[in-house]
Each structure stands twice: as structure tokens, then as C-alpha cells.
CSV table of C-alpha atoms and ligand atoms in Angstrom, one decimal:
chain,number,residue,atom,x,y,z
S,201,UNK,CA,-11.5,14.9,17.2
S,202,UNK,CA,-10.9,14.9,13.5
S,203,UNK,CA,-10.8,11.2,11.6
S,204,UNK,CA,-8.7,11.1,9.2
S,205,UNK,CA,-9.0,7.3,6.9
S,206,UNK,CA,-6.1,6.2,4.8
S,207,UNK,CA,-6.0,3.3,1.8
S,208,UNK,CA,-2.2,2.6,2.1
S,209,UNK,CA,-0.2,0.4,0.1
S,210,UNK,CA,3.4,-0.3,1.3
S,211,UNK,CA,6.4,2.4,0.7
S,212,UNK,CA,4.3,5.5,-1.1
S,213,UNK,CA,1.4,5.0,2.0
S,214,UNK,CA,4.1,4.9,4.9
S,215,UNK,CA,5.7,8.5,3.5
S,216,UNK,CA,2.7,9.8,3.2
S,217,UNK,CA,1.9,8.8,6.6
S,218,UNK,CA,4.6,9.6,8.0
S,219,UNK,CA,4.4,13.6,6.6
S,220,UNK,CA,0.8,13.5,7.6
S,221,UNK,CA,1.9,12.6,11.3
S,222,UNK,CA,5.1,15.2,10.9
S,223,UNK,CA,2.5,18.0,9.9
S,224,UNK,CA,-0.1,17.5,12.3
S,225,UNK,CA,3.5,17.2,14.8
S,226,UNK,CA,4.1,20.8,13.5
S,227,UNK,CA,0.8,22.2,14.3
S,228,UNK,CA,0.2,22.7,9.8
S,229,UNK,CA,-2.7,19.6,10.0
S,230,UNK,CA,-5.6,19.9,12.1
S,231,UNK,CA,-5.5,16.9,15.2
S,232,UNK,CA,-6.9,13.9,14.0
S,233,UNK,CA,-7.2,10.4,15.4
S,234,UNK,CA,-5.8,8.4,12.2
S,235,UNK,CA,-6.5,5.0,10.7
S,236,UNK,CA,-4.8,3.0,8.1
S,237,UNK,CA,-6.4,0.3,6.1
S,238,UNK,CA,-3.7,-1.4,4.8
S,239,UNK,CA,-3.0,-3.5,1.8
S,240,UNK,CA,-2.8,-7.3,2.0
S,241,UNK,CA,-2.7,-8.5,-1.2
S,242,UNK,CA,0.8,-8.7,-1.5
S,243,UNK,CA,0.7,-11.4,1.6
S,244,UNK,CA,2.8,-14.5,0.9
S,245,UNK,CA,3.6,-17.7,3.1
S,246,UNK,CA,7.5,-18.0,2.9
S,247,UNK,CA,9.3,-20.8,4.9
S,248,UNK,CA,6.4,-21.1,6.9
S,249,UNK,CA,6.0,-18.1,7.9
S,250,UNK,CA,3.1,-15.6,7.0
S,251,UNK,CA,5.0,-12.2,5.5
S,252,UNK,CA,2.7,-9.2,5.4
S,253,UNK,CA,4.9,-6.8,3.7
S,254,UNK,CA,2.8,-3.6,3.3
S,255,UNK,CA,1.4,-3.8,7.0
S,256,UNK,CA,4.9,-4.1,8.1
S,257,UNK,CA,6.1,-1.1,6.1
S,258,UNK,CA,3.2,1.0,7.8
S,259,UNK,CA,4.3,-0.3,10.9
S,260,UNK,CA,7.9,0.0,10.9
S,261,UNK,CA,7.9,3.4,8.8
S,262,UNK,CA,5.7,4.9,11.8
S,263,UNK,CA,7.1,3.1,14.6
S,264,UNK,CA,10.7,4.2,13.6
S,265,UNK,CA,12.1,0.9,12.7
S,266,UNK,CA,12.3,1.2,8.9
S,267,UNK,CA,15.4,0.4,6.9
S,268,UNK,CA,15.3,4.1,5.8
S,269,UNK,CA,17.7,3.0,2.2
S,270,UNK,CA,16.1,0.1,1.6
S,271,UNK,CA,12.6,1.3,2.9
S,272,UNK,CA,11.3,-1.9,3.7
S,273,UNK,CA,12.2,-4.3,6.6
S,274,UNK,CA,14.3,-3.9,9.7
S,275,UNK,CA,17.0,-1.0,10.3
S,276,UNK,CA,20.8,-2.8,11.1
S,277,UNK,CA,19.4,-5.8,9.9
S,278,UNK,CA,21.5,-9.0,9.6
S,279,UNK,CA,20.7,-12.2,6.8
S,280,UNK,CA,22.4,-14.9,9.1
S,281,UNK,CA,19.0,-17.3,8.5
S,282,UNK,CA,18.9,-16.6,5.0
S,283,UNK,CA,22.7,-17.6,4.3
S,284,UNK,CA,22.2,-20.7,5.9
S,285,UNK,CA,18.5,-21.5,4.1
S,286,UNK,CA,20.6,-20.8,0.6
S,287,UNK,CA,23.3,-23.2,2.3
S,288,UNK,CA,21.3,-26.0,2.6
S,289,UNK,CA,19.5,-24.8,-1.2
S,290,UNK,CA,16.0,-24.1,-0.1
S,291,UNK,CA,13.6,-22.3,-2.3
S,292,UNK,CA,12.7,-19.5,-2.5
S,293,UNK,CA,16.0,-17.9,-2.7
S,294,UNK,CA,14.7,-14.7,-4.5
S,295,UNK,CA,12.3,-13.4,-1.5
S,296,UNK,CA,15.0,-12.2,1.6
S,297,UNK,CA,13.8,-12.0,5.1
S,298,UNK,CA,16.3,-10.5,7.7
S,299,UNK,CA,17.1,-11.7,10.8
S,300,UNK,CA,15.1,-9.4,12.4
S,301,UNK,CA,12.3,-9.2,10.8
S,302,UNK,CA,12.1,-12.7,11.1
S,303,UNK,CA,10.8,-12.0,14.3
S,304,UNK,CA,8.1,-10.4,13.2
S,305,UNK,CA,6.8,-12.8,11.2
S,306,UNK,CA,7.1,-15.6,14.2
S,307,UNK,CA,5.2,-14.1,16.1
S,308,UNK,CA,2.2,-13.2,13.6
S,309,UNK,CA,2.7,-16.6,12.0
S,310,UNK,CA,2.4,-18.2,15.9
S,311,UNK,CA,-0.6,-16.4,16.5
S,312,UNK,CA,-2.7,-17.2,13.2
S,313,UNK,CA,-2.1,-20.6,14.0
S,314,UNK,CA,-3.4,-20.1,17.4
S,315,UNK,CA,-6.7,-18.9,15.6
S,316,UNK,CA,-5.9,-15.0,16.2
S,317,UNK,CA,-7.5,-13.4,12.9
S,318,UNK,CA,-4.8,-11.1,11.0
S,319,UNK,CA,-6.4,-7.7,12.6
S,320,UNK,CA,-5.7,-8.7,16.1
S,321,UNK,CA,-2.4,-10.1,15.4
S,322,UNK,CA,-1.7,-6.3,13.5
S,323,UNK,CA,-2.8,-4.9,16.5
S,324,UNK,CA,-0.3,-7.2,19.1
S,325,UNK,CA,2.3,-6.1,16.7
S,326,UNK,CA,1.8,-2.5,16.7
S,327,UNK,CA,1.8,-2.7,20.8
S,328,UNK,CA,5.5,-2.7,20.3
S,329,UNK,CA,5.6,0.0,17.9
S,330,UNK,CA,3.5,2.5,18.3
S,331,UNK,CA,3.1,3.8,15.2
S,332,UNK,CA,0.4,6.5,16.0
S,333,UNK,CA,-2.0,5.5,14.3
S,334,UNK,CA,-4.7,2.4,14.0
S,335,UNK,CA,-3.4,-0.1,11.4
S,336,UNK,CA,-5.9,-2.4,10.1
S,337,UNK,CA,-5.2,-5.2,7.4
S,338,UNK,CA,-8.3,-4.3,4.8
S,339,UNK,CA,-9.4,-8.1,5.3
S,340,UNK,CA,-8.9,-11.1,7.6
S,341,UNK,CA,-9.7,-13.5,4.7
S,342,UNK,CA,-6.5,-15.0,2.7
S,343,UNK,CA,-6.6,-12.8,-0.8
S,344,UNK,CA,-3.1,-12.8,-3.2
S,345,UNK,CA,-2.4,-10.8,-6.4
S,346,UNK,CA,-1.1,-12.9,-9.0
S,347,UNK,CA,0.5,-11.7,-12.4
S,348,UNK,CA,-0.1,-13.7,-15.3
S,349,UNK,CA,3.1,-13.1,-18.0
S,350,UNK,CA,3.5,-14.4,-21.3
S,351,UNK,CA,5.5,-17.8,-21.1
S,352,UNK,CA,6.4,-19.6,-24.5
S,353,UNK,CA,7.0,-22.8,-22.8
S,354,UNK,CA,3.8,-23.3,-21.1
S,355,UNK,CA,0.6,-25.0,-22.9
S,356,UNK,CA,-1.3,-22.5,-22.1
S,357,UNK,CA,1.1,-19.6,-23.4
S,358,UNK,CA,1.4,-17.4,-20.1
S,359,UNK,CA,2.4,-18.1,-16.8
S,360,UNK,CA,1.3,-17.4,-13.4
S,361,UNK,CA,3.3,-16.2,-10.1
S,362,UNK,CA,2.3,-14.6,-6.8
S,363,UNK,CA,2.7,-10.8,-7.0
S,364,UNK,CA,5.8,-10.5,-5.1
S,365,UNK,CA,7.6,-13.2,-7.9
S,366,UNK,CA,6.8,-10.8,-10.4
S,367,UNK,CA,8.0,-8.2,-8.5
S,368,UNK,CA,10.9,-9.5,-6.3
S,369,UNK,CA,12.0,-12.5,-8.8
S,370,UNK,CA,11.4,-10.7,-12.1
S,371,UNK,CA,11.9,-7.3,-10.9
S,372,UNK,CA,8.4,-6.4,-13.0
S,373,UNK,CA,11.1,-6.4,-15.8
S,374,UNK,CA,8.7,-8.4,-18.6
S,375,UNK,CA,4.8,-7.4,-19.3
S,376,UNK,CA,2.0,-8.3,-16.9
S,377,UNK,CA,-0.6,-10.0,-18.6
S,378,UNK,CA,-3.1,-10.4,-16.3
S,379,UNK,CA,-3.9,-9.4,-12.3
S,380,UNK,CA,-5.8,-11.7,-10.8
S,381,UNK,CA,-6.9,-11.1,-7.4
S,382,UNK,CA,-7.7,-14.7,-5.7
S,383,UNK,CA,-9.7,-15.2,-2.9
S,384,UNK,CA,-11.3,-11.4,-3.2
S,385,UNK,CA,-14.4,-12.0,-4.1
S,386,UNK,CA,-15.3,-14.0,-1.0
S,387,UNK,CA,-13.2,-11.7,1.2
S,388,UNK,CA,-15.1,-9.5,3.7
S,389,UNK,CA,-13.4,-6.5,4.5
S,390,UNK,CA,-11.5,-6.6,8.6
S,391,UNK,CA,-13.4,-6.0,11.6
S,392,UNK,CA,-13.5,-1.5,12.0
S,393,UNK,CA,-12.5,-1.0,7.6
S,394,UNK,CA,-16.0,0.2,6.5
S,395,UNK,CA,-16.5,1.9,10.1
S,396,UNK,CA,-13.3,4.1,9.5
S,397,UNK,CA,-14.1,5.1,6.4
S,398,UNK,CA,-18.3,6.0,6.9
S,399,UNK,CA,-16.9,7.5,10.0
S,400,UNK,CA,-13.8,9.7,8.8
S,401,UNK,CA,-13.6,13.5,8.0
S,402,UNK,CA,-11.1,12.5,5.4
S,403,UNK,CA,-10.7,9.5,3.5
S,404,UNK,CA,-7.2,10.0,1.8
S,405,UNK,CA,-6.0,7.5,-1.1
S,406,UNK,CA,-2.0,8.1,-0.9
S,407,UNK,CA,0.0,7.7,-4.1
S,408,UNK,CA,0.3,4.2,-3.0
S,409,UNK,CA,-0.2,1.9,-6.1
S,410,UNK,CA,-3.5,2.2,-8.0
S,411,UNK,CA,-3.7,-1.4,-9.3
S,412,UNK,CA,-2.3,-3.5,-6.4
S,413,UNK,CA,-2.5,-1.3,-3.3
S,414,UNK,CA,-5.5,0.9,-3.3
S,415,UNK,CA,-7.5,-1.2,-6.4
S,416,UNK,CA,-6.9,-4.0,-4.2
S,417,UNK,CA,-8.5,-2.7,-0.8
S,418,UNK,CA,-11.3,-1.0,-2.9
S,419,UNK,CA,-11.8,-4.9,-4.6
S,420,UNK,CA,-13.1,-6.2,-0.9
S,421,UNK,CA,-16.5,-6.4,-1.7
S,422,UNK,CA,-18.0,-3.1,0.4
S,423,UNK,CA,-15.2,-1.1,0.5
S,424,UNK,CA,-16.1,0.7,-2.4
S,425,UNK,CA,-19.5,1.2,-1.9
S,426,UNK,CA,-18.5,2.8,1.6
S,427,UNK,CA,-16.0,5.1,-0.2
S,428,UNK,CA,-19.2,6.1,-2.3
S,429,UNK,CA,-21.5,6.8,0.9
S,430,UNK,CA,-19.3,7.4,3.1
S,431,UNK,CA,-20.1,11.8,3.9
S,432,UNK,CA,-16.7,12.0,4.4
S,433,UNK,CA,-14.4,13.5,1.5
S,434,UNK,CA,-12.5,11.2,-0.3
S,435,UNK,CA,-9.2,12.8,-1.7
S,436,UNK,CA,-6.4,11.2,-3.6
S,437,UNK,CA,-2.8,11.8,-4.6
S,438,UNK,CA,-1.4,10.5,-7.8
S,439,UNK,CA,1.0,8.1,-7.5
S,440,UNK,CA,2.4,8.5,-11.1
S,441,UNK,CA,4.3,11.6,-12.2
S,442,UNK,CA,5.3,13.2,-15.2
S,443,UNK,CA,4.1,9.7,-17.1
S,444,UNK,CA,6.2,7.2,-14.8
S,445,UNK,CA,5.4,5.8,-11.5
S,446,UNK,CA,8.4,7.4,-9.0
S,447,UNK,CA,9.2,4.0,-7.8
S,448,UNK,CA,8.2,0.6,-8.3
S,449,UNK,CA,6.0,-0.8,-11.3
S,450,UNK,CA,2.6,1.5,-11.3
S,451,UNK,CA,3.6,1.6,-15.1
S,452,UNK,CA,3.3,-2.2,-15.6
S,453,UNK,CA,0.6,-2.7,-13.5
S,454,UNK,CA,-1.6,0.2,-15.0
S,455,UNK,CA,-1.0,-1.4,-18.5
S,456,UNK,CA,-2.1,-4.7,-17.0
S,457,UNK,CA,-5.7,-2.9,-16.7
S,458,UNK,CA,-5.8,-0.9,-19.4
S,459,UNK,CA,-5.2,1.8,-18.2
S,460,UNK,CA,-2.6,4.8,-19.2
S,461,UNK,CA,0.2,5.7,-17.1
S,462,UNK,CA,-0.8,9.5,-16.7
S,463,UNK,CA,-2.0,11.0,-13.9
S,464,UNK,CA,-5.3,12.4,-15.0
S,465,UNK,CA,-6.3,8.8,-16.1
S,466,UNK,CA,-5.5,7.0,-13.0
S,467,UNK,CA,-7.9,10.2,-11.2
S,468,UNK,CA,-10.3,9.5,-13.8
S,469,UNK,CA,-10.2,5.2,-13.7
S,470,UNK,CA,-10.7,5.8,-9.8
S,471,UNK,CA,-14.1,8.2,-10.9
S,472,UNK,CA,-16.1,11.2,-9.5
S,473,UNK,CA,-17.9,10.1,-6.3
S,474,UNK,CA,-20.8,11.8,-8.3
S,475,UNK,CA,-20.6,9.4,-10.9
S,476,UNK,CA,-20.1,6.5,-8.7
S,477,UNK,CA,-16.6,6.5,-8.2
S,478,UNK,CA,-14.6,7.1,-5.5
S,479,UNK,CA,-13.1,11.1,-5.2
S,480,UNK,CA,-13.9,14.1,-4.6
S,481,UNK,CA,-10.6,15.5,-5.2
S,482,UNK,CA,-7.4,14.4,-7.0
S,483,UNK,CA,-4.2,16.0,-6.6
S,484,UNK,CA,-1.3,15.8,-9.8
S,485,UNK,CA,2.1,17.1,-9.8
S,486,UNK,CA,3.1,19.8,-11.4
S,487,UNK,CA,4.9,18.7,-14.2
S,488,UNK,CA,0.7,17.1,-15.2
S,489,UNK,CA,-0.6,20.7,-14.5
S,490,UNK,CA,-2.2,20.0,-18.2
S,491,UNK,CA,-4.4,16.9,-17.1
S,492,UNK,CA,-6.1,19.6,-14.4
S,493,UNK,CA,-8.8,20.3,-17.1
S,494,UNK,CA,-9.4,16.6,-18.4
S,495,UNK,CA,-9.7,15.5,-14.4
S,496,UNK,CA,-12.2,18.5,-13.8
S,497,UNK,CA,-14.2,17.7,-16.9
S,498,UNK,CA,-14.9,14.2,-15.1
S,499,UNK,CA,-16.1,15.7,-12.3
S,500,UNK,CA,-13.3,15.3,-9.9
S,501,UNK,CA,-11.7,18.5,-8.2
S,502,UNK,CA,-8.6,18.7,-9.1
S,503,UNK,CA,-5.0,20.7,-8.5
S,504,UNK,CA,-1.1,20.2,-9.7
S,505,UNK,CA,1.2,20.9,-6.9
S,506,UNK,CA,4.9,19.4,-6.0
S,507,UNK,CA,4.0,15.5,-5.4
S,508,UNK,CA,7.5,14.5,-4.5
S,509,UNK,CA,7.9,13.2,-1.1
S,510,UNK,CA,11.4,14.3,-0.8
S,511,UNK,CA,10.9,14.7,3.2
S,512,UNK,CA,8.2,14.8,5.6
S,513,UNK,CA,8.2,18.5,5.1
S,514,UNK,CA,6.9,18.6,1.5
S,515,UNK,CA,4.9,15.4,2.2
S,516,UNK,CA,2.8,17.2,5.0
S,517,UNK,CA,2.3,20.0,2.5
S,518,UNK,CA,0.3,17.6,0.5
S,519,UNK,CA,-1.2,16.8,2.8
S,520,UNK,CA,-2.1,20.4,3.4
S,521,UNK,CA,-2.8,21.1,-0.3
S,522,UNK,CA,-5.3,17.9,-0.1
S,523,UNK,CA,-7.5,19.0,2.4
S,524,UNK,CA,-7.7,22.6,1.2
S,525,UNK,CA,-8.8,20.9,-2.3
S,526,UNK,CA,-11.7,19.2,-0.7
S,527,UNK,CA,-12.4,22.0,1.4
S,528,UNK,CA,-11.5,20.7,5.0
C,38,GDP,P1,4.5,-0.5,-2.2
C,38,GDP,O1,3.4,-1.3,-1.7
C,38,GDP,O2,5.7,-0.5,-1.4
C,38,GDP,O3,4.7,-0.6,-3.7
C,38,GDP,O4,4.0,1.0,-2.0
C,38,GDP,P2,2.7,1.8,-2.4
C,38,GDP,O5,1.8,1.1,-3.3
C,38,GDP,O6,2.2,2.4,-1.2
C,38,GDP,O7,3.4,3.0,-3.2
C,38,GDP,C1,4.0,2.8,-4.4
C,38,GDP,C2,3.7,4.0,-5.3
C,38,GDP,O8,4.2,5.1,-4.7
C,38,GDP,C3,4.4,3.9,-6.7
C,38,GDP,O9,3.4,3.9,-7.7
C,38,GDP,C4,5.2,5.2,-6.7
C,38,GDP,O10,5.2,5.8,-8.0
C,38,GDP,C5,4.6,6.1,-5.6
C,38,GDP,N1,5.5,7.0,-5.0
C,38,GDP,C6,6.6,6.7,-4.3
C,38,GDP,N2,7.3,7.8,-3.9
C,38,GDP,C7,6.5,8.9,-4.4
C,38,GDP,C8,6.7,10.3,-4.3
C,38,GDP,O11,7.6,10.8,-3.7
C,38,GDP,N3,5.7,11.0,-4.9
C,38,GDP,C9,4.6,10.4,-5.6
C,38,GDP,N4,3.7,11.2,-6.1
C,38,GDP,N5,4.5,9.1,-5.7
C,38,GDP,C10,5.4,8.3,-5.1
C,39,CA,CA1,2.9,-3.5,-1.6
């Protein structure tokens, strides 16, 4: 059977999942046994409970129990716990978790505490949801993006918040400073990661985000040197179009590093596997059909096609257009 490997961050990774499963469905993708590695870097402790939100995007995306509008948490959700928690004033008010989801999070939260690592406790999860495909948390180990931003007020003259403040509080709506990813360095990547990707056909990075989705699985030490090894081909789809990300805050987080928000530079800050990056291929959209020549020139194959994921339909053509850039 064919292996297909996936670097997935939260909302971009799940629809590109989800076309990949709809066109191998439709008979337009060869069968392939797929796994995710998923992002945890966004991870956060809330009320006591351990919240996981890309993993749980993968998993309810695929296992049909997405909030399709909001695309994260739980479909017909209700916020009874959170009314009452603002009731009686807890922090933090900014971060919502429904009802239902809340579930989730009991459950996984119960089971670290019984000493399950995070990989076993994805797998219980997925039991219930099926999702198709093997989901696997990139590491065991506690490892948080935080944003530094400048702060007048403070001594030092910046500030520093967990990733999902920045994002959820702050709504990435002032300049990230700084990413700082603690606890990576001494991170090992989960039990099966550098297996399912020195073992894959295809090793596909989704246009999930390049700074804190995909740069942060590639950050546990090993990962990327497997991505360089690895004999299978390593294919990516930009996640920013036409300049701008297509939702969320690629933009911010790109400037963070350094690096501009265009879609041949993010092909070219991931590399040529040649050079010691991490492609093979690189797909653009359309509208960056002029950045074909500057990705080429670096080594990387490279293609515009239409990157929006309007519906699993054009998402599985991607899909399609991916593989045939790589040759497979
Ligand atoms: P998050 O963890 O929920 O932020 O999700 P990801 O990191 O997996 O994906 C976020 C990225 O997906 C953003 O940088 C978006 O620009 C990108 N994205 C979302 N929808 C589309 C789409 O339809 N086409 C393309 N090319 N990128 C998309
Ligand atoms: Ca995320």
C-alpha cells in the first residue's frame, strides 16, 4: 500500500486532509494508508485542562465532528461552562471551550494524569472518531510557542504570551517580535513520527502555517534530518497566496522570522532537499505563477495551480497536482 506522511498544522492541514481522503474516496488518488503528524505547539493548560487545538482540528475535521463555520471545535456546540466560569470571573476569559468539547479535553487531561503519554491518549481519542487516518502529536514532550511583542510598560520593553494569547486575545493584531519555541530543544519527536516519514511514498507539507505549524514539527530535533533522508518525496503547498496568508496570521508570523510573505520565499526558507532542506517540490497558486522561476532557480520543483481550498473537490486536485509534480 502507498504511505502517504502529512506535517499538519490545525485548520489549512484538516482541509487538506480532508480533500486528500475525498480524492482517494473518488478513486483521483492512488490508496494509501495515511498518517498525520500533528502540531502541538499551540498546546495550552486552560482551567485545568490540557487543550490540544490542532490535533483536535485533525480529528474532528476527519471524524465529521467539526464546527464547519467556525472550523474549530465541536458542531451544535453549547458555552453553558464558560458562562458560568465568566460568572464567577475566572481568567482566562479570552480562550472559549464549549461544552462539548470540554469532553474532550477531560478525558485526555484524565489520562495524562494517569501517566498515558499524549500519543496514546490521541490514539483513545481517535477510537471514537475514526478519522481515517493515523494521528500522531509530533512529540510527547511539553513544547509552547510564545510571541514576544513590543510592550512600553514592561522593563524590558516587550512582552511575552503563549501563542494562542497572541492569537486568540490579541487577535495577531500588533507585531510579533519574537517566536520562541520552549521546551523544543529537549523534545524528542512521538513514538512512529520519524518512522512515518523514512517510511512514506509521500511526505506532504499542507499550507498549514510555515512558522508555527510545520516550522514547529520540523524544530523537534530529528524531524528535519528525517525529512532530508527520508527516500520518500517531500512535496509542499504554500500556505500564503497572492502575498497574504488566506486565513489566520502566516503574515505576522513570517515577519517574526524574517522572512517575506510570498510564496516563492516561504518554498525557498523551507530549501531544496538537495541543498539540505526539506522539498522536492513546491506548489504556488496561480496568482504567484511569477515566483515559479525564483523557486526553480533554488532547486525546488515547482508549479502555480489554483491553491484555494474552496471544497474537497479542488483540494483533492492538489493534491493530484502535488504528486504529479514530484513524479508519484
Ligand atoms: P491553524 O493551526 O488552524 O492556524 O492551521 P494551519 O497552520 O494548518 O493552516 C493555516 C494556514 O492555512 C494559513 O497560513 C492559511 O493561509 C492557510 N490556508 C487556509 N486556507 C487555505 C486555502 O484555501 N488555500 C491555501 N493555499 N492556504 C490556505
Ligand atoms: Ca494551530
Amino acid at each position: 500500500m502507498y504511505r502517504i506522511t502529512v506535517l499538519s498544522g490545525g485548520m489549512g492541514g484538516a482541509r487538506f486532509l480532508q480533500g486528500l481522503k475525498h480524492g482517494i474516496a473518488a478513486g483521483r488518488l492512488p490508496r494509501a494508508e495515511i498518517t498525520v503528524v500533528a502540531n502541538t505547539a499551540d498546546d495550552l493548560w486552560v482551567h485545568g485542562l490540557k487543550v490540544c487545538p490542532d490535533l483536535d482540528t485533525v480529528m474532528y475535521t476527519l471524524g465529521d465532528g467539526i464546527d464547519t463555520e467556525r472550523g474549530w471545535g465541536r458542531r451544535e456546540e453549547s458555552w453553558s461552562v464558560r458562562e458560568e466560569l465568566a460568572a464567577y470571573g475566572v481568567e482566562p476569559t479570552w480562550f472559549g471551550l464549549g461544552d462539548r468539547d470540554i469532553a474532550t479535553h477531560l478525558v485526555r487531561t484524565q489520562m495524562l494524569e494517569a501517566g498515558y503519554p499524549l500519543s496514546q491518549v490521541t490514539e483513545a481519542l481517535c477510537a471514537r472518531w475514526q478519522p481515517g487516518v493515523r494521528l500522531l502529536p509530533m512529540t510527547d514532550d511539553r513544547v509552547e510557542t510564545h510571541v514576544a511583542v513590543a510592550d512600553a510598560d514592561s522593563p524590558s520593553g516587550q512582552r511575552v504570551m503563549h501563542f494562542q494569547e497572541y492569537w486568540v486575545r490579541l487577535q495577531a493584531s500588533v507585531p510579533a517580535e519574537t517566536v520562541v519555541v520552549v521546551g523544543q530543544p529537549e523534545s524528542t519527536p512521538a513514538p512512529g513520527v520519524l518512522e512515518a516519514i523514512g517510511g512514506a511514498d509521500v511526505v506532504f507539507l499542507p499550507p498549514s502555517n510555515p512558522v508555527v505549524s510545520v516550522g514547529t514539527i520540523l524544530g523537534v530535533p530529528g524531524v528535519r534530518s528525517a525529512l532530508t533522508t527520508t527516500p520518500a518525496s517531500v512535496v509542499g503547498l504554500s500556505p500564503i497566496v497572492g502575498g497574504r496568508h488566506v486565513r489566520g496570521m502566516a503574515e505576522q508570523m513570517l515577519a517574526a522570522i524574517g522572512v517575506d510573505a510570498q510564496a516563492g520565499a516561504v518554498g525557498r526558507h523551507y530549501g531544496s532537499r538537495a541543498a539540505g532542506g526539506v522539498l522536492d517540490g513546491w506548489l504556488v497558486d496561480t496568482a504567484d505563477a511569477g515566483q515559479v522561476e525564483e523557486v526553480e532557480a533554488a532547486g525546488i520543483r515547482c508549479r502555480s495551480v489554483p491553491l484555494m481550498m474552496t471544497d474537497p473537490d479542488a483540494t483533492a486536485a492538489m493534491a493530484r497536482a502535488a504528486l504529479d509534480l514530484v513524479g508519484r
